Tab-separated table of C-alpha atoms in Angstrom:
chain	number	residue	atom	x	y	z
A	222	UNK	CA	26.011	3.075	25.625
A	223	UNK	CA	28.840	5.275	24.823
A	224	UNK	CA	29.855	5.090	21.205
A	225	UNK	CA	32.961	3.150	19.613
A	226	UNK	CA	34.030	6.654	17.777
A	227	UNK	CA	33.109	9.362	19.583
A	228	UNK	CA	34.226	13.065	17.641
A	229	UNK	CA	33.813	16.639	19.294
A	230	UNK	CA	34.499	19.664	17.497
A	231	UNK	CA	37.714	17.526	15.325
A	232	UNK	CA	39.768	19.787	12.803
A	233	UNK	CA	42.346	19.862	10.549
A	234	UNK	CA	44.434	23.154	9.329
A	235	UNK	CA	47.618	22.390	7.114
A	236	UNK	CA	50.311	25.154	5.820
A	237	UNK	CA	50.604	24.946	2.315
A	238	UNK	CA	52.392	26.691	-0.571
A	239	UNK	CA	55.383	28.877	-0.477
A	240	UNK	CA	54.427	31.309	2.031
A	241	UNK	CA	53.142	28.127	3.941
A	242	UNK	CA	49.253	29.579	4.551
A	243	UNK	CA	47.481	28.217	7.134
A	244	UNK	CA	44.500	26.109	5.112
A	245	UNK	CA	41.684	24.162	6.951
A	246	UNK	CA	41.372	20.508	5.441
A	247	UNK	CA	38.398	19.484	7.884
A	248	UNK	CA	36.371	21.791	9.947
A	249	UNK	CA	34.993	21.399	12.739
A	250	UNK	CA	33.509	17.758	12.561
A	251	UNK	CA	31.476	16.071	15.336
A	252	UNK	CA	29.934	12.368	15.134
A	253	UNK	CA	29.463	9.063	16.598
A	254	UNK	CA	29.786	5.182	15.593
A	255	UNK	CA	27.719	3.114	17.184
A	256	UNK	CA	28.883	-0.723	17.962
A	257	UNK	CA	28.512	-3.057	15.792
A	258	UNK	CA	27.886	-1.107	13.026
A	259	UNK	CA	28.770	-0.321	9.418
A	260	UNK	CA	29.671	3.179	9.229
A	261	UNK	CA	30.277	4.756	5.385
A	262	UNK	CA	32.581	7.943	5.525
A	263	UNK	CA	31.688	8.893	2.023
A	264	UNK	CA	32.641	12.194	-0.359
A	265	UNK	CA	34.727	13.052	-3.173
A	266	UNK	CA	38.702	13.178	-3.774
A	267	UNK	CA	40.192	15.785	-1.252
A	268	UNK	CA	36.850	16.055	0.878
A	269	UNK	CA	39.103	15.194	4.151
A	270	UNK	CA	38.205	11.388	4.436
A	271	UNK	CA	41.463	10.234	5.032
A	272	UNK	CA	42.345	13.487	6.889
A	273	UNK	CA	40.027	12.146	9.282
A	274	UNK	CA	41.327	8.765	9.599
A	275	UNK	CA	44.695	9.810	10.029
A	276	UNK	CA	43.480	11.958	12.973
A	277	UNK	CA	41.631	8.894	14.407
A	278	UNK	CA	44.243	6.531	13.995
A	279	UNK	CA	46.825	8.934	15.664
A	280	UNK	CA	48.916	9.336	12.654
A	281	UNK	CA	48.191	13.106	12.254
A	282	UNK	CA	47.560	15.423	15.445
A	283	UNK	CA	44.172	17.874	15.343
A	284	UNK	CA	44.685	21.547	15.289
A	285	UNK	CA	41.731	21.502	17.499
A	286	UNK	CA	39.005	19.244	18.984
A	287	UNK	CA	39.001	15.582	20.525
A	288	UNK	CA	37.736	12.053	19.726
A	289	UNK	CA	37.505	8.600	21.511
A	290	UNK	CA	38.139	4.956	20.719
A	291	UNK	CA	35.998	2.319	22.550
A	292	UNK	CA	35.462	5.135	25.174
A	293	UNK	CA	39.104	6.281	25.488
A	294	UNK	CA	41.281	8.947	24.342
A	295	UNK	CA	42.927	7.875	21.074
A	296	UNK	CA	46.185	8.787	22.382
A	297	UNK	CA	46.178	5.927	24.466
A	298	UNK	CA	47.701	3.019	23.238
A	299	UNK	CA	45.565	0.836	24.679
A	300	UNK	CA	42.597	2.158	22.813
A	301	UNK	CA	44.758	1.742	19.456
A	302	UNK	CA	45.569	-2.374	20.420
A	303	UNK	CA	41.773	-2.375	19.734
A	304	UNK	CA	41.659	-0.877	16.301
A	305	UNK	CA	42.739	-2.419	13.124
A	306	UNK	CA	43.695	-0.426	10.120
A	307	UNK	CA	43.843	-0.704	6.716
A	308	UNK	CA	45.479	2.568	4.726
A	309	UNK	CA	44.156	3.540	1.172
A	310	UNK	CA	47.646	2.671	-0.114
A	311	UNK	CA	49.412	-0.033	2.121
A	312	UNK	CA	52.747	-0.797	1.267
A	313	UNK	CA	53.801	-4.426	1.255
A	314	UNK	CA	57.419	-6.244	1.401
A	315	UNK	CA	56.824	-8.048	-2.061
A	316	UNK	CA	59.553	-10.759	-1.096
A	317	UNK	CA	57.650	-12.245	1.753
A	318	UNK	CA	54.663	-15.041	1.461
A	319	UNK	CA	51.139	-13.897	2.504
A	320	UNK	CA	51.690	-16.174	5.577
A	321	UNK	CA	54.983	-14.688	6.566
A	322	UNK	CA	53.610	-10.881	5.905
A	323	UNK	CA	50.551	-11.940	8.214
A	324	UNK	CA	53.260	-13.212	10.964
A	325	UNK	CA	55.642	-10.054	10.792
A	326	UNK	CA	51.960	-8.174	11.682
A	327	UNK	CA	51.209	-10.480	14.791
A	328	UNK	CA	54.693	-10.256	16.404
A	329	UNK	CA	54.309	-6.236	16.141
A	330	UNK	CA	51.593	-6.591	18.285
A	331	UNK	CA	53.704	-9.534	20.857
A	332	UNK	CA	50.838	-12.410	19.641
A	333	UNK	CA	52.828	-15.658	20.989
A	334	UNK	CA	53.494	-17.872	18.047
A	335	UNK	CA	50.732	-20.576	18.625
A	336	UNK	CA	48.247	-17.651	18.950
A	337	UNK	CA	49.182	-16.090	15.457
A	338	UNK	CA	49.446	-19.310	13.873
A	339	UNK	CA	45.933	-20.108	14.754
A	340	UNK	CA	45.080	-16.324	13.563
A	341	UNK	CA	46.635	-16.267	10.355
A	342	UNK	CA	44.947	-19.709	9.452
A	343	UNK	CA	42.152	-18.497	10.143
A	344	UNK	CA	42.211	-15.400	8.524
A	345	UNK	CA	43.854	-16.754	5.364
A	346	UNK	CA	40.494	-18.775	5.233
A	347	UNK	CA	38.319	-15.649	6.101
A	348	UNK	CA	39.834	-13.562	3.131
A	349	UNK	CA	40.135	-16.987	0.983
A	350	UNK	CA	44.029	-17.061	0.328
A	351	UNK	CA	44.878	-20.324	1.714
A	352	UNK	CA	45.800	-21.625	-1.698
A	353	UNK	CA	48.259	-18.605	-2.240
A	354	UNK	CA	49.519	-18.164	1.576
A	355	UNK	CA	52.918	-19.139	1.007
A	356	UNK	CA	53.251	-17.329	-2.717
A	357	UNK	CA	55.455	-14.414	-2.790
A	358	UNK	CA	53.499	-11.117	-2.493
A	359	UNK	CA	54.655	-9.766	-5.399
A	360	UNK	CA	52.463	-12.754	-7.512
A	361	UNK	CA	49.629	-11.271	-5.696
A	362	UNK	CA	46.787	-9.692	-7.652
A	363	UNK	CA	45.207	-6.160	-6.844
A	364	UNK	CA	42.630	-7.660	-4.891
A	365	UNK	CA	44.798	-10.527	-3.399
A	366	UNK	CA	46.635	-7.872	-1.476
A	367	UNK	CA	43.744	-5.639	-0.420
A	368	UNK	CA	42.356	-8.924	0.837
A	369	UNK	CA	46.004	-9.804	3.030
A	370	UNK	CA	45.540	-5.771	3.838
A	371	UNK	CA	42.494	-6.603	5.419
A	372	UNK	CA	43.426	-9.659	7.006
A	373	UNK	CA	46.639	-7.856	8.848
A	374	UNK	CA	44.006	-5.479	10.126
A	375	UNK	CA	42.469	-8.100	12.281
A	376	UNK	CA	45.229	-10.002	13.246
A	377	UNK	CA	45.187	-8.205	16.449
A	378	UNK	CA	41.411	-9.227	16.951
A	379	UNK	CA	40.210	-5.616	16.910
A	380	UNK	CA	36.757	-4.407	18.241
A	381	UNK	CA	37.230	-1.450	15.523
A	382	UNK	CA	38.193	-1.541	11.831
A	383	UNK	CA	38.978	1.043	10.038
A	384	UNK	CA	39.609	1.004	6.494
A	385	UNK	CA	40.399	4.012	3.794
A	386	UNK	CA	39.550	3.004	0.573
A	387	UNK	CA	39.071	-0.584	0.787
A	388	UNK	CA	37.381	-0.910	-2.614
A	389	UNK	CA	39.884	1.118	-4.257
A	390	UNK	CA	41.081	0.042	-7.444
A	391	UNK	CA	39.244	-3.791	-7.535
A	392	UNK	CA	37.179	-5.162	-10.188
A	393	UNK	CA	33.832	-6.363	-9.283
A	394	UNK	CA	34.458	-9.893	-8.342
A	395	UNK	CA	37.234	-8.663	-5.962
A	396	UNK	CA	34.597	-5.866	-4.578
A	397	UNK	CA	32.353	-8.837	-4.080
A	398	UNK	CA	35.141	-10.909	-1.808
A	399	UNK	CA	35.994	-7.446	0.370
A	400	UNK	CA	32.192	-6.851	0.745
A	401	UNK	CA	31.419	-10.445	1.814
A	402	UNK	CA	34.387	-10.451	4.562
A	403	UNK	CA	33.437	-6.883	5.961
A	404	UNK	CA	29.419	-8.122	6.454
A	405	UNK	CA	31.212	-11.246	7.944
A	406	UNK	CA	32.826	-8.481	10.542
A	407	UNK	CA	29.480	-7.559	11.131
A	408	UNK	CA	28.172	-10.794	11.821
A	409	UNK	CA	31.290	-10.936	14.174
A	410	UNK	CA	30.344	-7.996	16.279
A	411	UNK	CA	32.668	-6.057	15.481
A	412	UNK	CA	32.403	-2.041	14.363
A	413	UNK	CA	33.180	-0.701	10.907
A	414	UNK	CA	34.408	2.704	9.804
A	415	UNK	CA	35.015	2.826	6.290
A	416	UNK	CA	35.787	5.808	3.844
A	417	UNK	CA	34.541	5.528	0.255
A	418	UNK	CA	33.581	7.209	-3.475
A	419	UNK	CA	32.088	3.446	-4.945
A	420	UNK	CA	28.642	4.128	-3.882
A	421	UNK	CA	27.021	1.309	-5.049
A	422	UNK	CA	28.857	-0.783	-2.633
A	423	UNK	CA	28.069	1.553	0.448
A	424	UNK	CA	24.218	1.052	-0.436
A	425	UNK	CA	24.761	-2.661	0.135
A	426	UNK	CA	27.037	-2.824	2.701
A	427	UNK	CA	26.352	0.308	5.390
A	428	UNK	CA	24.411	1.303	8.565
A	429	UNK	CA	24.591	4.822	8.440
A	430	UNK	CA	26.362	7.264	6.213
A	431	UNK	CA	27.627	10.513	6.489
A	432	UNK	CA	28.603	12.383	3.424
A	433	UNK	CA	31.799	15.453	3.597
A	434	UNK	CA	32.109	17.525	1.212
A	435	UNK	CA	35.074	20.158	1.325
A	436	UNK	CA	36.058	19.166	4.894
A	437	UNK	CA	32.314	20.360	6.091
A	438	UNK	CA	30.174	16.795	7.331
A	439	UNK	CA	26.895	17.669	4.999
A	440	UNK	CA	24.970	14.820	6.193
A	441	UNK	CA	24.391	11.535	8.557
A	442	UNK	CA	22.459	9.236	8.851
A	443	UNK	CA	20.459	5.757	8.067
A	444	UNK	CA	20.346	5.062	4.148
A	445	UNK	CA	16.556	4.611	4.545
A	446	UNK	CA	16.046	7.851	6.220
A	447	UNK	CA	18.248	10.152	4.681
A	448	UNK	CA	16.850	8.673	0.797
A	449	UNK	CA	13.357	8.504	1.923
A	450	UNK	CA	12.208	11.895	2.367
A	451	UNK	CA	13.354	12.800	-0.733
A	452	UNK	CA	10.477	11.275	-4.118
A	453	UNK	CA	12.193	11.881	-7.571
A	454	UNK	CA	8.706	11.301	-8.795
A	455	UNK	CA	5.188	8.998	-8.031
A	456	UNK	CA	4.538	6.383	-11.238
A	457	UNK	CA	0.780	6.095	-10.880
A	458	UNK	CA	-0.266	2.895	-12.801
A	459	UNK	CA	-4.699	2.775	-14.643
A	460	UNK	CA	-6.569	0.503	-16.140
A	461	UNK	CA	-9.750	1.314	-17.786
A	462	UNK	CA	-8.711	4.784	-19.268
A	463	UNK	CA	-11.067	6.669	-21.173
A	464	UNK	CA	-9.647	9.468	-24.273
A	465	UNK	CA	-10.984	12.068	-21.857
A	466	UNK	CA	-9.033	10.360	-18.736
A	467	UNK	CA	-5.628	10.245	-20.825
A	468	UNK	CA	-6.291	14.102	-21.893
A	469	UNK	CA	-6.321	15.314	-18.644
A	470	UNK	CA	-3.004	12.931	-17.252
A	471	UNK	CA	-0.739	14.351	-20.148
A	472	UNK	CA	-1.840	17.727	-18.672
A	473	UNK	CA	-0.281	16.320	-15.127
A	474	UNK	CA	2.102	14.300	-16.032
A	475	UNK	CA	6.157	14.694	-15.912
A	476	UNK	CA	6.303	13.029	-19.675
A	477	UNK	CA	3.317	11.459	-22.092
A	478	UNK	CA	1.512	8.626	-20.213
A	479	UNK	CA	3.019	4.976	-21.776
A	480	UNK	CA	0.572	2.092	-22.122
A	481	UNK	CA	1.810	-1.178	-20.819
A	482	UNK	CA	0.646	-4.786	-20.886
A	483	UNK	CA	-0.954	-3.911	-17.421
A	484	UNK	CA	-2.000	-0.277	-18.222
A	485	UNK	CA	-1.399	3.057	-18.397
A	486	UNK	CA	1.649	4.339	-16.735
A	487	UNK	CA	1.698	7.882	-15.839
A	488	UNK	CA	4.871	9.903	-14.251
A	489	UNK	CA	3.697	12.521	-11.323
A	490	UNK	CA	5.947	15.121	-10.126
A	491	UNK	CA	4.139	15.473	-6.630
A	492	UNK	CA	1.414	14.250	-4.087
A	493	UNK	CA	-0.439	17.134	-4.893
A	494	UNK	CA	-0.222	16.181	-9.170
A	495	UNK	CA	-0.849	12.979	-7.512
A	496	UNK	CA	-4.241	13.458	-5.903
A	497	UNK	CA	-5.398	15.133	-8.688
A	498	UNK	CA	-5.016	12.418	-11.211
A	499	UNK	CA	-6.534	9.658	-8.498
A	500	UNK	CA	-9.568	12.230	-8.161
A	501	UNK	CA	-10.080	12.557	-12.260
A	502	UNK	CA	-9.484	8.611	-12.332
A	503	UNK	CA	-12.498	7.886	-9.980
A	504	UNK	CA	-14.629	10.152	-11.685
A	505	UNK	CA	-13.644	8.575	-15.018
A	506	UNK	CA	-14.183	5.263	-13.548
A	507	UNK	CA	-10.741	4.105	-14.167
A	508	UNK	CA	-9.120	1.099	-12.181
A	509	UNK	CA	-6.162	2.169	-9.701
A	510	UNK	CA	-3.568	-0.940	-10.438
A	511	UNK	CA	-0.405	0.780	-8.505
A	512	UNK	CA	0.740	4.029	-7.046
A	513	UNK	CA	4.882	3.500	-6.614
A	514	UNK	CA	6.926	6.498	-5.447
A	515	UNK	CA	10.646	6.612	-6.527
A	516	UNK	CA	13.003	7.268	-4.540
A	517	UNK	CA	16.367	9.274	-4.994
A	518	UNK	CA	19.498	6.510	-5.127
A	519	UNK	CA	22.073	7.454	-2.889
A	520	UNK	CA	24.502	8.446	-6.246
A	521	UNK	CA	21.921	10.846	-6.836
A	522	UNK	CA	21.551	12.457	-2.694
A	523	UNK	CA	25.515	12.214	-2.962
A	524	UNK	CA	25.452	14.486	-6.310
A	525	UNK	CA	23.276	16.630	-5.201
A	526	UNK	CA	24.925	17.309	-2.103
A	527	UNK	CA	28.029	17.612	-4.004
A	528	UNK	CA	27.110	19.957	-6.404
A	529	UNK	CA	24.935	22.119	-3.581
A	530	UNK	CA	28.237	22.810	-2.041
A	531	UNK	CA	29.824	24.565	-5.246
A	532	UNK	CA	26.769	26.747	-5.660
């Protein structure tokens, strides 16, 4: 099955400064979206992450490369009747009600007016602003708006959404709402593309991830298998340990071994530090409780990648 984005080779120069030098925002980037699924576009400020959704969304031309929407060309419009979009910075006309914002967005697309009243009630209740859908946006909170930002994104029933940013700026109970109506999305079938910096919401929320870093796509992949592969450390947990025993653990051991209420915890940097304290154990006669390897968080793979690139 052909995927919902498809990218070949997309990049981005600009001219900047006074002598107008040709600078390269994105290099060469190449990746698929599969359908029906959550897609994280993550890196820091000024990797190229909206660069590249300006260039999918046709708002911004490619100095060279190509991509595909829903297995057309994105220059063709009806590839883009298929996408919603929500920009990192949407502007709003303040003196209109959420309802009447939401029905200015349907009759861009030509939605006949029994269609987009059936739409926007139902996407007033998907993004939970019934009770302020005829307030004046400009009584709208931060996260009221990104919420009426999302819902004008899908008022043309899209296949693909596409959002920049769409944490940006909300406290955590309106990061809760946005994350409970994109997994609804999912639920929905549809595919979602969505650039961020809040990590802790990507964890929840996506697929697959692919990380930028200076316009240069460092890494993609599932969450599982990208974190997975890399062990901070192995906490190997013993009951039953003898003064000799404990000797010979601070001696492989990260940090000092800690008793607990269920036993000795001890901090190992490797499998190899690991094998050796499970062989001394045995000999010592010492009960094996747990063995627990942590795992890198995606914060710290994202650092790391990060700070690789400015070595």
């Amino acid at each position: 099955m052909e995927p919902v984005i498809q990218i070949e080779g997309l990049c981005k120069d600009f001219r900047v400064g006074f002598w107008r030098r040709r600078t390269r925002i994105l290099h060469p980037l190449t990746l698929g979206v599969h359908r029906g699924e959550i897609f994280g576009y993550l890196g820091p400020n000024g990797a190229g992450k909206t660069t590249t959704i300006k260039l999918l969304t046709g708002l911004i031309l490619p100095t060279a490369g190509s991509a595909r929407l829903l297995g057309q060309d994105l220059s063709r419009i009806s590839a883009k009747q298929q996408v919603g979009f929500l920009p990192e910075n949407p502007y709003f006309y303040d003196y209109l009600t959420g309802r009447e914002f939401l029905d200015l967005c349907g009759r861009l697309f030509s939605l006949p007016i029994r269609l987009r009243r059936e739409r926007i009630a139902r996407l007033l209740h998907l993004t939970q602003l019934q009770e302020a859908a005829d307030q004046q946006l400009r009584k709208y909170s931060k996260g009221m708006l990104q919420r009426l930002g999302l819902a004008q994104a899908l008022i043309n029933d899209p296949a693909l959404v596409i959002l920049d940013e769409p944490m940006s700026g909300l406290d955590p109970l309106g990061r809760k709402a946005m994350r409970d109506v994109i997994l609804q999305l999912k639920a929905e079938g549809r595919t979602i593309f969505f650039s961020s910096h809040i990590l802790p919401d990507v964890e929840v929320l996506c697929d697959r991830v692919g990380i930028l870093v200076g316009g240069h796509l460092r890494d993609v992949g599932r969450l599982e298998s990208i974190l997975k592969t890399q062990t901070e450390s192995i906490e190997l947990t013993l009951q039953r340990v003898s003064p000799g025993l404990l000797t010979t653990l601070r001696g492989l051991a990260q940090a000092p071994p800690l008793e607990q209420p269920d036993g000795v915890l001890v901090r190992l940097a490797d499998e190899e530090r690991l094998d050796l304290a499970l062989r001394a154990a045995v000999a010592a006669g010492a009960r094996v409780v747990g063995v627990v390897p942590q795992r890198v968080t995606l914060e710290e793979h994202f650092l790391r990648e990060v700070h690789g690139s400015a070595l």
